[in-house]
Coordinates of C-alpha atoms in Angstrom, one line a residue:
Chain A
M1 CA -19.4 -2.9 0.6
N2 CA -17.4 -1.0 2.6
P3 CA -19.5 0.1 4.9
I4 CA -17.1 3.0 6.0
S5 CA -17.3 4.3 2.6
R6 CA -21.0 4.8 3.3
I7 CA -20.8 7.1 5.9
A8 CA -18.3 9.4 3.9
P9 CA -19.6 13.3 4.8
V10 CA -18.7 14.3 1.6
T11 CA -17.7 13.3 -1.8
D12 CA -14.7 14.6 -3.9
A13 CA -17.5 15.4 -6.4
E14 CA -19.4 17.2 -3.7
A15 CA -16.6 19.2 -2.2
A16 CA -15.6 20.5 -5.7
Q17 CA -19.5 21.4 -5.9
M18 CA -19.1 23.5 -2.5
V19 CA -16.2 26.1 -3.8
H20 CA -17.6 29.0 -5.9
P21 CA -15.3 28.5 -9.1
D22 CA -13.9 32.2 -8.4
T23 CA -12.7 31.5 -5.0
L24 CA -10.8 29.3 -6.1
A25 CA -8.9 31.7 -8.6
D26 CA -8.4 33.5 -5.8
L27 CA -7.3 31.1 -3.3
A28 CA -4.8 30.6 -5.8
E29 CA -4.0 33.9 -6.5
R30 CA -3.3 34.8 -2.9
L31 CA -1.3 31.8 -2.3
T32 CA 0.9 32.9 -5.4
S33 CA 1.2 36.1 -4.9
T34 CA 4.8 36.7 -2.7
P35 CA 7.6 34.1 -4.4
V36 CA 7.9 31.2 -3.3
E37 CA 11.6 31.4 -2.4
A38 CA 10.5 33.8 0.4
A39 CA 7.8 31.6 1.2
A40 CA 10.3 29.7 1.9
A41 CA 12.3 31.1 3.7
E42 CA 9.9 32.5 6.1
D43 CA 9.0 29.2 6.5
A44 CA 12.7 27.9 7.0
A45 CA 12.6 31.0 9.7
G46 CA 9.6 29.8 11.8
N47 CA 7.3 32.3 10.3
T48 CA 3.9 31.5 9.8
A49 CA 3.0 32.7 7.3
W50 CA -0.1 34.2 7.3
Q51 CA 0.2 36.7 9.7
S52 CA 3.1 38.3 8.4
P53 CA 2.3 41.5 7.6
R54 CA 4.3 42.3 4.7
R55 CA 2.8 39.3 2.8
S56 CA -1.1 40.8 4.0
Q57 CA -0.3 44.0 2.4
G58 CA -1.5 42.8 -0.8
W59 CA -4.6 41.2 0.1
H60 CA -8.1 42.0 0.5
A61 CA -10.3 41.0 3.3
A62 CA -12.5 38.3 2.3
G63 CA -15.7 39.3 1.4
L64 CA -15.1 42.7 -0.1
I65 CA -13.4 41.2 -3.3
H66 CA -15.8 41.6 -6.0
R67 CA -14.1 39.5 -8.4
A68 CA -16.3 39.8 -11.4
A69 CA -15.4 42.9 -12.7
G70 CA -11.9 41.9 -12.7
P71 CA -10.6 39.6 -15.2
R72 CA -10.9 36.1 -14.3
R73 CA -7.6 34.4 -14.3
W74 CA -9.2 30.7 -14.0
P75 CA -12.2 30.3 -16.1
G76 CA -15.2 29.0 -14.4
W77 CA -15.4 25.4 -16.3
L78 CA -12.0 24.8 -14.3
A79 CA -14.1 23.5 -11.4
P80 CA -15.9 20.8 -12.9
V81 CA -13.1 20.0 -14.9
A82 CA -10.8 19.8 -12.1
A83 CA -13.8 18.0 -10.0
A84 CA -13.7 15.4 -13.0
V85 CA -9.5 15.0 -12.6
A86 CA -9.9 14.8 -8.9
V87 CA -12.8 12.1 -9.2
A88 CA -11.2 10.2 -11.9
G89 CA -7.8 10.5 -10.0
V90 CA -8.9 8.9 -6.9
I91 CA -8.5 5.9 -9.0
I92 CA -5.1 6.3 -9.4
A93 CA -2.8 4.1 -11.1
S94 CA 0.4 2.6 -10.0
L95 CA 2.7 4.9 -7.6
G96 CA 6.1 5.3 -6.7
I97 CA 7.1 5.1 -3.0
S98 CA 10.9 4.2 -4.3
G99 CA 12.3 6.3 -0.5
L100 CA 10.2 2.6 0.7
I101 CA 11.8 0.2 -1.5
R102 CA 14.7 -1.5 -0.7
R103 CA 16.5 -4.2 -2.8
P104 CA 15.9 -7.9 -1.7
T105 CA 18.7 -8.6 0.1
A106 CA 18.3 -12.3 0.1
T107 CA 19.2 -14.2 -3.4
G108 CA 17.7 -17.2 -4.4
P109 CA 19.7 -20.8 -4.6
A110 CA 20.9 -21.7 -8.6
G111 CA 18.5 -23.8 -8.7
S112 CA 15.0 -21.9 -7.3
S113 CA 13.2 -23.2 -9.6
G114 CA 13.1 -26.1 -7.9
V115 CA 12.0 -24.4 -5.3
F116 CA 9.3 -22.9 -7.0
A117 CA 7.8 -26.2 -7.4
N118 CA 6.7 -26.7 -3.8
V119 CA 4.2 -23.9 -4.3
P120 CA 1.5 -23.3 -6.1
R121 CA 1.9 -22.4 -9.5
H122 CA -0.9 -20.1 -10.1
F123 CA -2.7 -17.4 -8.3
V124 CA -5.1 -14.6 -8.2
A125 CA -4.3 -10.8 -7.4
V126 CA -7.7 -9.1 -6.2
P127 CA -7.2 -5.3 -7.6
E128 CA -8.1 -2.8 -4.4
V129 CA -9.8 -0.5 -6.0
P130 CA -13.4 -0.8 -7.8
G131 CA -14.0 -1.6 -11.5
R132 CA -9.7 -3.3 -12.3
A133 CA -10.4 -7.1 -12.7
V134 CA -8.6 -9.4 -11.1
V135 CA -5.3 -10.8 -12.5
V136 CA -4.0 -14.4 -13.4
G137 CA -0.1 -15.1 -12.5
A138 CA 2.5 -17.8 -13.2
T139 CA 4.0 -17.7 -9.4
A140 CA 7.7 -18.8 -11.1
T141 CA 7.7 -16.5 -14.1
G142 CA 5.6 -13.9 -13.9
A143 CA 3.8 -14.5 -16.8
E144 CA 0.3 -13.0 -17.1
L145 CA -1.8 -15.6 -17.9
G146 CA -5.7 -13.3 -18.2
T147 CA -7.8 -11.3 -16.3
V148 CA -11.0 -11.6 -15.1
P149 CA -13.2 -8.2 -14.8
P150 CA -15.9 -7.6 -12.1
P151 CA -19.1 -8.7 -13.4
K152 CA -21.9 -6.5 -14.2
P153 CA -23.8 -4.9 -12.1
H154 CA -20.9 -5.4 -9.3
T155 CA -17.9 -3.0 -9.6
F156 CA -15.2 -4.4 -7.4
F157 CA -14.0 -7.7 -5.7
A158 CA -14.8 -7.9 -1.9
W159 CA -13.8 -11.7 -0.8
V160 CA -11.2 -14.1 -2.4
A161 CA -10.1 -17.8 -1.9
A162 CA -8.4 -19.9 -2.6
A163 CA -8.2 -24.1 -2.7
G164 CA -4.5 -24.0 -2.9
D165 CA -3.9 -26.1 -5.5
G166 CA -2.9 -23.0 -8.0
R167 CA -6.3 -23.8 -9.9
T168 CA -9.6 -23.2 -8.0
F169 CA -10.5 -20.1 -6.6
V170 CA -13.7 -18.2 -5.2
L171 CA -14.4 -14.5 -5.4
G172 CA -16.8 -12.6 -3.7
T173 CA -17.9 -9.6 -5.8
S174 CA -20.2 -5.9 -4.8
S175 CA -20.6 -2.8 -5.8
L176 CA -20.3 0.9 -4.8
P177 CA -23.3 2.9 -3.6
R178 CA -24.7 4.9 -6.7
G179 CA -23.6 7.9 -3.4
P180 CA -22.6 8.1 0.1
W181 CA -25.9 8.5 1.2
D182 CA -27.8 5.7 -1.0
V183 CA -28.8 3.0 1.6
T184 CA -32.3 1.8 -0.2
T185 CA -30.2 -0.6 -2.5
P186 CA -29.4 -4.0 -1.1
R187 CA -25.7 -4.4 -2.6
P188 CA -25.3 -8.3 -1.5
V189 CA -22.3 -10.0 -2.3
K190 CA -22.1 -12.9 -5.0
L191 CA -20.1 -15.5 -4.8
Y192 CA -18.6 -16.9 -8.0
R193 CA -15.7 -20.3 -9.0
L194 CA -13.4 -19.4 -11.2
V195 CA -11.1 -22.5 -12.1
L196 CA -7.9 -22.0 -14.3
D197 CA -7.1 -24.5 -16.9
R198 CA -4.0 -26.8 -17.0
S199 CA -1.9 -24.0 -18.4
G200 CA -3.3 -21.5 -15.5
H201 CA -5.4 -19.4 -18.1
P202 CA -8.6 -18.4 -16.8
G203 CA -12.2 -20.2 -17.6
H204 CA -15.4 -18.0 -16.7
L205 CA -16.8 -17.3 -13.3
A206 CA -19.7 -19.5 -11.9
R207 CA -22.2 -17.9 -10.1
L208 CA -22.1 -19.8 -6.6
P209 CA -25.9 -20.4 -5.2
I210 CA -25.3 -19.0 -1.9
P211 CA -26.7 -16.9 0.0
T212 CA -25.0 -13.9 1.4
E213 CA -27.3 -11.2 1.8
K214 CA -26.1 -10.9 6.0
G215 CA -22.2 -9.7 6.3
I216 CA -19.3 -11.8 5.3
T217 CA -16.4 -12.3 7.8
G218 CA -14.9 -14.7 6.4
L219 CA -14.3 -17.3 3.5
A220 CA -12.6 -20.2 2.7
M221 CA -12.7 -23.1 0.1
S222 CA -11.6 -26.6 1.1
P223 CA -8.5 -28.0 -0.4
D224 CA -10.6 -30.5 -2.5
G225 CA -12.5 -27.6 -4.1
S226 CA -15.6 -29.3 -2.9
K227 CA -16.5 -26.8 0.4
L228 CA -17.2 -23.4 1.1
A229 CA -16.9 -22.1 4.2
V230 CA -18.1 -18.3 4.8
S231 CA -18.1 -17.0 8.8
F232 CA -20.4 -13.8 9.2
L233 CA -21.3 -11.2 11.4
P234 CA -24.5 -12.0 13.9
V235 CA -27.8 -10.9 13.0
P236 CA -28.5 -7.4 14.2
G237 CA -29.9 -7.3 17.6
Q238 CA -28.3 -11.1 18.2
T239 CA -24.7 -11.6 19.7
G240 CA -24.0 -14.7 18.0
S241 CA -21.6 -14.9 15.2
K242 CA -21.4 -18.3 13.1
I243 CA -19.9 -20.0 10.4
E244 CA -21.8 -21.7 7.8
V245 CA -20.1 -24.6 5.4
F246 CA -22.0 -25.2 2.1
S247 CA -21.5 -28.0 0.1
L248 CA -20.3 -26.8 -3.8
S249 CA -22.2 -29.6 -5.4
T250 CA -25.2 -30.3 -3.4
G251 CA -25.9 -26.9 -2.3
A252 CA -26.1 -28.3 1.6
Q253 CA -25.6 -26.1 4.2
R254 CA -24.8 -26.7 8.1
E255 CA -24.6 -23.7 10.5
W256 CA -22.9 -23.4 13.7
V257 CA -24.0 -20.4 16.3
W258 CA -21.0 -18.8 18.7
P259 CA -23.0 -18.9 21.6
G260 CA -22.0 -15.7 23.0
P261 CA -20.6 -12.3 22.2
G262 CA -17.1 -12.3 19.7
T263 CA -16.5 -11.8 16.2
L264 CA -15.4 -14.1 13.8
G265 CA -13.0 -12.7 11.2
E266 CA -13.5 -9.5 9.4
I267 CA -15.3 -6.9 7.5
A268 CA -13.9 -6.5 3.5
M269 CA -12.1 -3.3 2.9
P270 CA -11.2 -3.5 0.6
V271 CA -10.6 -6.8 -0.1
T272 CA -9.7 -9.7 2.4
S273 CA -8.7 -13.2 2.4
G274 CA -7.2 -15.8 4.8
E275 CA -10.0 -15.5 7.8
L276 CA -10.7 -19.1 8.3
Q277 CA -8.6 -21.8 7.2
W278 CA -8.9 -25.5 6.0
E279 CA -6.7 -28.6 6.8
A280 CA -6.2 -30.7 4.1
D281 CA -8.5 -33.4 5.9
N282 CA -11.3 -31.0 4.3
R283 CA -12.9 -31.6 7.6
T284 CA -10.9 -29.5 9.8
L285 CA -11.5 -25.5 10.2
M286 CA -9.5 -22.7 11.5
F287 CA -11.3 -20.0 13.1
E288 CA -10.2 -16.8 15.5
L289 CA -12.8 -15.4 17.5
T290 CA -12.5 -11.8 19.2
T291 CA -13.8 -10.4 22.0
R292 CA -14.1 -7.2 23.5
T293 CA -12.6 -6.2 27.1
P294 CA -12.1 -2.6 28.8
N295 CA -7.8 -4.1 27.8
G296 CA -8.6 -4.5 24.4
W297 CA -9.6 -7.2 21.4
P298 CA -8.5 -10.4 22.9
A299 CA -8.9 -13.6 20.4
Q300 CA -8.9 -17.0 20.9
L301 CA -8.1 -19.6 17.8
Y302 CA -10.2 -22.8 17.0
L303 CA -10.7 -25.9 15.3
L304 CA -13.9 -26.7 14.7
D305 CA -14.8 -30.4 13.4
T306 CA -17.4 -29.1 10.2
A307 CA -18.2 -33.3 10.6
A308 CA -20.4 -33.0 13.6
P309 CA -23.8 -31.6 13.1
G310 CA -24.6 -27.9 13.4
G311 CA -25.6 -26.2 16.6
S312 CA -23.2 -24.7 19.0
L313 CA -19.7 -23.0 17.7
L314 CA -18.1 -23.8 20.9
A315 CA -19.5 -27.2 21.4
S316 CA -18.2 -28.5 18.2
S317 CA -14.7 -27.0 18.0
A318 CA -11.8 -27.1 20.1
R319 CA -9.2 -24.1 21.1
I320 CA -5.7 -24.5 19.9
P321 CA -3.8 -23.1 23.2
V322 CA -1.3 -20.7 21.5
P323 CA -0.9 -18.0 24.7
G324 CA -3.8 -15.6 24.7
T325 CA -1.2 -12.6 25.4
Y326 CA 0.4 -13.5 22.0
L327 CA -3.5 -13.3 19.8
G328 CA -6.2 -10.4 19.4
L329 CA -5.2 -6.6 20.0
Q330 CA -4.5 -6.2 23.3
H331 CA -2.6 -3.1 24.9
N332 CA 1.1 -3.2 26.2
R333 CA 2.2 -6.0 24.6
Q334 CA 5.7 -6.5 23.9
R335 CA 5.3 -9.9 22.1
Y336 CA 2.5 -10.8 19.4
I337 CA 1.3 -12.6 16.3
V338 CA 1.0 -10.6 13.9
G339 CA -2.6 -11.0 11.5
M340 CA -4.2 -14.4 11.5
P341 CA -1.6 -16.9 11.3
L342 CA -1.6 -19.8 8.8
I343 CA -2.5 -23.5 9.5
T344 CA -0.4 -26.3 8.0
G345 CA -2.8 -28.7 6.3
D346 CA -1.9 -31.6 8.3
G347 CA -2.9 -29.5 11.2
R348 CA 0.0 -29.9 13.4
K349 CA 1.9 -26.2 13.2
L350 CA 0.8 -22.7 12.8
V351 CA 3.1 -20.5 11.1
A352 CA 2.9 -16.4 11.8
P353 CA 4.5 -13.7 11.5
F354 CA 5.2 -12.6 15.1
Y355 CA 6.7 -9.0 16.3
H356 CA 8.8 -8.8 19.5
Q357 CA 9.2 -4.9 20.8
K358 CA 12.2 -3.7 22.6
A359 CA 12.5 -0.8 24.4
P360 CA 14.4 1.2 24.9
P361 CA 15.6 2.0 22.4
K362 CA 13.0 1.1 20.5
V363 CA 14.0 -2.0 18.4
F364 CA 11.3 -4.0 16.7
G365 CA 11.9 -7.6 16.1
F366 CA 10.0 -9.3 13.2
S367 CA 9.7 -12.9 12.5
I368 CA 8.0 -16.0 10.8
T369 CA 7.7 -18.4 13.6
E370 CA 6.1 -21.8 14.0
F371 CA 4.0 -23.0 16.7
S372 CA 2.6 -26.3 17.8
V373 CA -1.2 -26.7 17.3
R374 CA -1.2 -29.4 20.3
T375 CA 0.9 -27.6 22.8
G376 CA 0.2 -23.7 21.1
K377 CA 4.4 -23.2 21.9
L378 CA 6.9 -21.9 19.6
I379 CA 8.3 -24.4 18.1
R380 CA 11.2 -22.5 15.6
V381 CA 11.9 -19.3 14.3
L382 CA 12.8 -19.6 10.4
Y383 CA 13.6 -16.3 10.0
Q384 CA 13.9 -13.3 12.7
K385 CA 15.1 -9.0 12.2
R386 CA 16.0 -6.9 14.0
S387 CA 15.2 -3.1 12.9
G388 CA 14.6 0.6 14.0
T389 CA 11.4 0.7 11.6
E390 CA 8.2 -1.2 10.7
A391 CA 9.6 -1.6 7.0
A392 CA 11.3 -5.2 7.9
S393 CA 7.6 -6.5 9.1
T394 CA 6.6 -9.8 8.2
A395 CA 3.9 -11.5 6.5
V396 CA 2.9 -15.2 5.2
Y397 CA 0.2 -15.6 2.3
W398 CA 0.5 -19.6 1.5
V399 CA 2.1 -22.5 3.6
N400 CA 2.0 -26.0 2.2
T401 CA 0.7 -29.1 4.0
H402 CA 3.7 -29.9 5.9
G403 CA 5.3 -26.2 6.5
T404 CA 8.1 -27.2 5.0
A405 CA 7.5 -24.1 2.0
M406 CA 5.7 -21.3 2.2
I407 CA 5.0 -17.9 0.2
A408 CA 6.0 -15.2 2.4
V409 CA 6.9 -11.8 2.8
R410 CA 10.1 -10.5 4.5
G411 CA 9.8 -6.1 4.3
P412 CA 9.1 -5.3 0.6
V413 CA 9.8 -8.9 -1.1
F414 CA 7.8 -11.9 -1.6
G415 CA 9.5 -15.0 -1.8
V416 CA 9.4 -18.8 -0.8
Q417 CA 10.6 -19.2 2.6
T418 CA 11.6 -22.8 3.6
P419 CA 13.4 -23.4 6.8
A420 CA 16.6 -23.1 5.3
T421 CA 16.1 -20.7 2.8
F422 CA 14.5 -17.7 1.0
T423 CA 13.9 -17.4 -2.3
P424 CA 12.7 -14.2 -3.7
L425 CA 9.5 -14.7 -6.3
P426 CA 11.1 -12.7 -9.7
P427 CA 10.4 -9.2 -10.0
R428 CA 7.8 -10.0 -12.9
T429 CA 5.7 -11.9 -10.6
Q430 CA 5.7 -9.4 -7.7
R431 CA 5.4 -6.3 -10.1
L432 CA 1.9 -8.4 -11.0
F433 CA 0.6 -7.4 -8.0
T434 CA 3.1 -4.7 -6.5
G435 CA 2.7 -2.6 -9.6
P436 CA 5.3 -0.8 -11.0
I437 CA 7.6 -0.3 -7.6
P438 CA 8.4 -3.6 -5.6
G439 CA 6.3 -3.6 -2.1
S440 CA 3.0 -0.9 -3.6
L441 CA 0.7 -3.6 -3.2
S442 CA -1.7 -2.2 -5.3
R443 CA -3.7 -6.1 -5.5
L444 CA -3.8 -8.8 -3.0
P445 CA -2.2 -11.9 -4.2
V446 CA -3.9 -15.3 -3.3
W447 CA -2.1 -18.8 -4.1
Chain B
M1 CA 16.9 38.7 -13.5
R2 CA 15.3 37.0 -15.8
T3 CA 15.8 33.7 -15.1
S4 CA 14.6 34.2 -11.8
L5 CA 11.3 35.8 -13.9
T6 CA 11.2 32.5 -16.1
S7 CA 11.7 30.9 -12.8
A8 CA 8.9 32.7 -10.8
V9 CA 6.4 31.9 -13.7
E10 CA 7.1 28.4 -14.3
A11 CA 6.7 27.7 -10.6
R12 CA 2.9 29.7 -10.5
R13 CA 2.2 27.7 -13.7
R14 CA 3.5 24.3 -11.9
F15 CA 1.3 25.2 -8.8
E16 CA -2.1 26.2 -10.7
Q17 CA -1.6 22.7 -12.3
I18 CA -1.2 21.2 -9.2
Y19 CA -4.3 22.9 -7.7
A20 CA -6.4 22.7 -10.6
A21 CA -5.6 18.7 -10.5
N22 CA -6.1 18.2 -6.5
H23 CA -8.4 21.0 -5.1
A24 CA -11.3 19.1 -5.1
A25 CA -9.5 15.7 -3.7
I26 CA -8.2 17.7 -0.9
T27 CA -11.2 20.1 -0.3
G28 CA -12.8 16.2 0.0
Y29 CA -10.4 14.7 1.8
V30 CA -10.3 17.6 4.7
L31 CA -14.5 18.2 4.2
R32 CA -14.7 14.4 6.0
R33 CA -12.4 14.9 8.4
T34 CA -13.5 18.4 9.8
D35 CA -16.4 19.1 11.6
N36 CA -17.1 22.4 10.4
P37 CA -16.6 24.5 7.4
D38 CA -14.3 27.0 9.1
D39 CA -11.9 24.6 10.3
A40 CA -11.9 23.2 6.6
A41 CA -11.2 26.5 5.1
D42 CA -8.1 27.0 7.0
V43 CA -7.0 23.2 6.8
I44 CA -7.8 23.4 3.1
A45 CA -6.2 26.8 2.7
E46 CA -3.0 25.9 4.9
T47 CA -2.2 22.8 2.5
F48 CA -2.1 24.5 -0.3
L49 CA 0.2 26.8 1.3
A50 CA 2.6 24.0 2.1
C51 CA 2.6 23.0 -1.6
W52 CA 3.2 26.9 -2.8
R53 CA 6.0 26.6 0.1
R54 CA 7.7 23.4 -1.1
L55 CA 6.8 23.4 -4.5
G56 CA 10.7 22.0 -5.2
D57 CA 9.6 19.2 -2.6
V58 CA 6.6 17.9 -4.4
P59 CA 6.5 15.3 -6.2
V60 CA 5.5 14.9 -10.4
G61 CA 2.8 12.4 -11.4
G62 CA 0.3 10.9 -9.4
D63 CA 2.5 11.1 -6.3
T64 CA 1.5 15.0 -6.0
R65 CA -2.4 13.7 -4.8
L66 CA -0.4 11.5 -1.9
W67 CA 1.9 14.1 -1.0
L68 CA -1.0 16.7 -0.7
Y69 CA -2.5 14.1 1.1
G70 CA 0.2 13.7 3.3
V71 CA 0.4 17.4 4.2
A72 CA -3.2 18.0 4.8
R73 CA -2.9 14.7 7.3
R74 CA -0.3 16.7 9.1
V75 CA -2.1 20.4 9.2
L76 CA -5.3 18.9 10.5
A77 CA -3.4 17.3 13.3
N78 CA -1.6 20.2 14.0
H79 CA -4.8 22.1 14.2
H80 CA -6.3 19.8 16.4
R81 CA -3.3 20.1 18.5
A82 CA -3.4 24.3 18.3
G83 CA -6.7 24.3 18.1
R84 CA -8.5 26.8 15.8
R85 CA -6.3 28.8 13.7
R86 CA -8.1 31.3 11.6
T87 CA -6.5 32.1 8.4
A88 CA -7.2 35.5 6.4
L89 CA -6.5 33.6 3.2
A90 CA -9.6 31.0 4.0
D91 CA -12.0 33.5 4.8
R92 CA -13.7 33.3 1.2
L93 CA -13.8 29.7 1.0
R94 CA -14.9 29.4 5.0
A95 CA -17.5 31.5 3.5
D96 CA -18.2 29.4 0.6
L97 CA -18.4 26.2 2.7
A98 CA -20.0 27.5 5.3
A99 CA -23.0 28.2 2.9
A100 CA -22.4 24.8 0.7
Y101 CA -22.0 22.5 3.9
R102 CA -24.7 20.8 5.6
A103 CA -24.2 18.0 8.6
R104 CA -25.3 14.3 7.6
E105 CA -28.2 12.7 8.9
Y106 CA -27.7 9.0 9.5
S107 CA -30.2 6.1 8.9
S108 CA -30.4 4.0 11.7
E109 CA -28.1 1.6 9.9
L110 CA -25.7 4.1 8.9
A111 CA -25.9 5.5 12.5
T112 CA -24.3 2.6 14.1
I113 CA -21.8 2.4 11.1
T114 CA -20.6 5.7 12.0
D115 CA -20.5 5.4 15.9
A116 CA -18.6 2.5 15.3
F117 CA -16.2 4.5 13.3
R118 CA -15.7 6.8 15.2
R119 CA -14.8 4.8 18.5
L120 CA -11.7 3.4 17.0
P121 CA -8.7 4.7 17.4
A122 CA -7.5 8.0 15.2
A123 CA -4.9 5.9 13.4
D124 CA -7.3 3.1 12.8
Q125 CA -10.0 5.7 11.3
E126 CA -7.7 7.5 9.1
L127 CA -6.1 4.1 7.9
L128 CA -9.7 2.7 6.9
A129 CA -11.2 6.4 5.5
L130 CA -7.5 6.3 3.4
A131 CA -9.3 3.0 1.4
A132 CA -12.8 3.7 1.7
W133 CA -13.1 7.4 1.1
E134 CA -10.1 8.4 -0.9
R135 CA -10.2 5.0 -2.7
L136 CA -6.8 4.4 -2.0
T137 CA -4.3 1.1 -2.5
T138 CA -2.4 -0.4 0.0
G139 CA 0.9 0.8 -1.2
Q140 CA -0.6 4.4 -1.2
I141 CA -1.8 4.2 1.8
A142 CA 1.8 3.5 3.1
A143 CA 3.0 6.8 0.8
V144 CA 0.7 9.1 2.7
L145 CA 1.4 7.9 5.8
G146 CA 5.3 7.4 5.3
C147 CA 5.4 3.3 6.4
S148 CA 5.9 0.5 4.5
P149 CA 3.0 -1.5 2.9
N150 CA 3.8 -4.2 4.5
A151 CA 2.9 -2.3 7.9
V152 CA 0.2 -0.9 6.3
R153 CA -1.7 -4.1 5.6
I154 CA -0.8 -5.5 9.2
R155 CA -2.2 -1.9 11.2
R156 CA -5.6 -2.2 8.2
H157 CA -6.0 -6.2 9.8
R158 CA -5.8 -4.8 12.7
A159 CA -8.3 -1.7 12.5
R160 CA -10.6 -3.7 10.8
R161 CA -10.5 -6.4 13.6
R162 CA -11.7 -3.6 16.0
F163 CA -14.3 -2.1 13.5
T164 CA -15.5 -5.5 13.0
A165 CA -16.0 -6.1 16.8
L166 CA -17.6 -2.7 17.6
L167 CA -19.8 -3.1 14.8
A168 CA -21.2 -6.5 16.1
T169 CA -21.7 -5.1 19.6
D170 CA -23.2 -1.9 18.0
Q171 CA -25.9 -4.7 16.1
A172 CA -26.1 -6.7 18.8
A173 CA -27.5 -3.9 21.1
R174 CA -29.2 -2.5 18.3
S175 CA -33.4 -3.9 17.8
I176 CA -34.3 -5.4 15.3
D177 CA -36.4 -2.2 13.5
G178 CA -37.9 -3.8 10.3
H179 CA -34.8 -1.6 8.5
A180 CA -32.2 -3.7 9.9
T181 CA -30.5 -5.2 7.4
N182 CA -26.2 -6.2 7.3
G183 CA -26.1 -6.7 3.4
D184 CA -23.9 -4.5 2.8
L185 CA -21.0 -5.0 5.4
A186 CA -18.8 -7.9 2.8

């Protein structure tokens, strides 16, 4: 459960109840008592409307208005109806933001279907709002192959992880509180395995017997689908964040605890993926540890050998020597990795969206960059774009074993990035996770 | 003359429709971000005033609410910068809210979450709150903030990291009192 939703001081429905219908009618009447053209003209002239004597002539001092004696322009039932409309409207369907959208500038090669053969055939697109179903889609065609609603009593998906084979996924579900102050009912996450058939159609959700009563901050399924790695917040009163690896066949579990302050991954708000990553050997797990200092939140990347006995996460892990200034969240940096990098299946490279700012004048530089896992040094820039806005930013969602194909975002466009080309995914595919307007991102796609 | 009268009637009708469909959401948005009903009333009134002033600019359909959130966000920022500016328009609304508004009391766990949340930079708070409180998707948040969806995704990643780190620090500092649980934090 998103913890921030639990500290909302008031819900929309409660807010609606706080205002008397007569007040609503009065406010609307006052607002519309001046012709819109005149109000706009005043606005354009820099006149801060409310102190305008001309406008205030027709107004009554608040508290002296007794509208009960006069005709009521806004019926009393309007408030609950409006509240219902508002509550329903909070879960809004796909919305246009056409001003932000740019057409894909790159086009795929003539044989782009060959490019799609190098990426997982299917993906799940996880909704960001409660009550909606996961959509299963075909990467190369955009065909919608099925939907999976959240299993009752849970109402939404908070976590998702993929084995990377285009068929096997783990989904974590939870439920919203009955009210923002209801903290008496435990709402742990439940984990389910979803396996697609060979044609990509989803099967049933199979519950995984994994205890998740603690705060999950990361989830990753091994490429062979046999193991699930889960990271957790420290137990209250203690400092050690931890990783547990579960065998999905036997239920065996092994646990490593970080011997000091620091957090792994992040809380799901609203749905999260990619905080832990397996190498193709089904043994090595990459994680990022974030600590807190006066200068910000520096981070370090580590590789955990999950064949090692449980115990100290530090002792069982090796640090990837990427410069510390490139990672985490620190002040006054001009070059850094944006988000969590992906590791190639062979464990040799990191692929990361990278950001480079030059000032003045402010120019944003976005790239997709490879780093060596062994040396931590930059190997190659696969794509770069200098821009005056963040609209050109990049992201990487999936990478293959050797880093020769990845699913990346360049600006608003999702596509297959190779060392030589960028082939946009078909618009129909992108619409499955962006809604009707490209780039609007109403579902999180996971391959 | 007839044209302008018709236009005025249509404008009024459109505003009333917008107002009816969105006043609860905007009132909730503002109340969740202000410390007292006085400020909230002013911001709500000013937001809808801006809507009336710029009725021709207000997008239709579901975008209307996002546009109003964006306006309310800017009005709030100006309100914080300029200090309290009482408006006559908001007086009645202020009275209603003052009578109904009650500051929340938090349990120890919620107090920890609240404290961590309030220690985040304001931009992080707004980004996370738009998802948690207004239940907006990435694309919708981008529309409210006026940036790209990918920028929202990146900023949200940073905000979540910071929030998680703050929360873990706070939880570690809190003694186990038998009520502590982070089972809802996924």
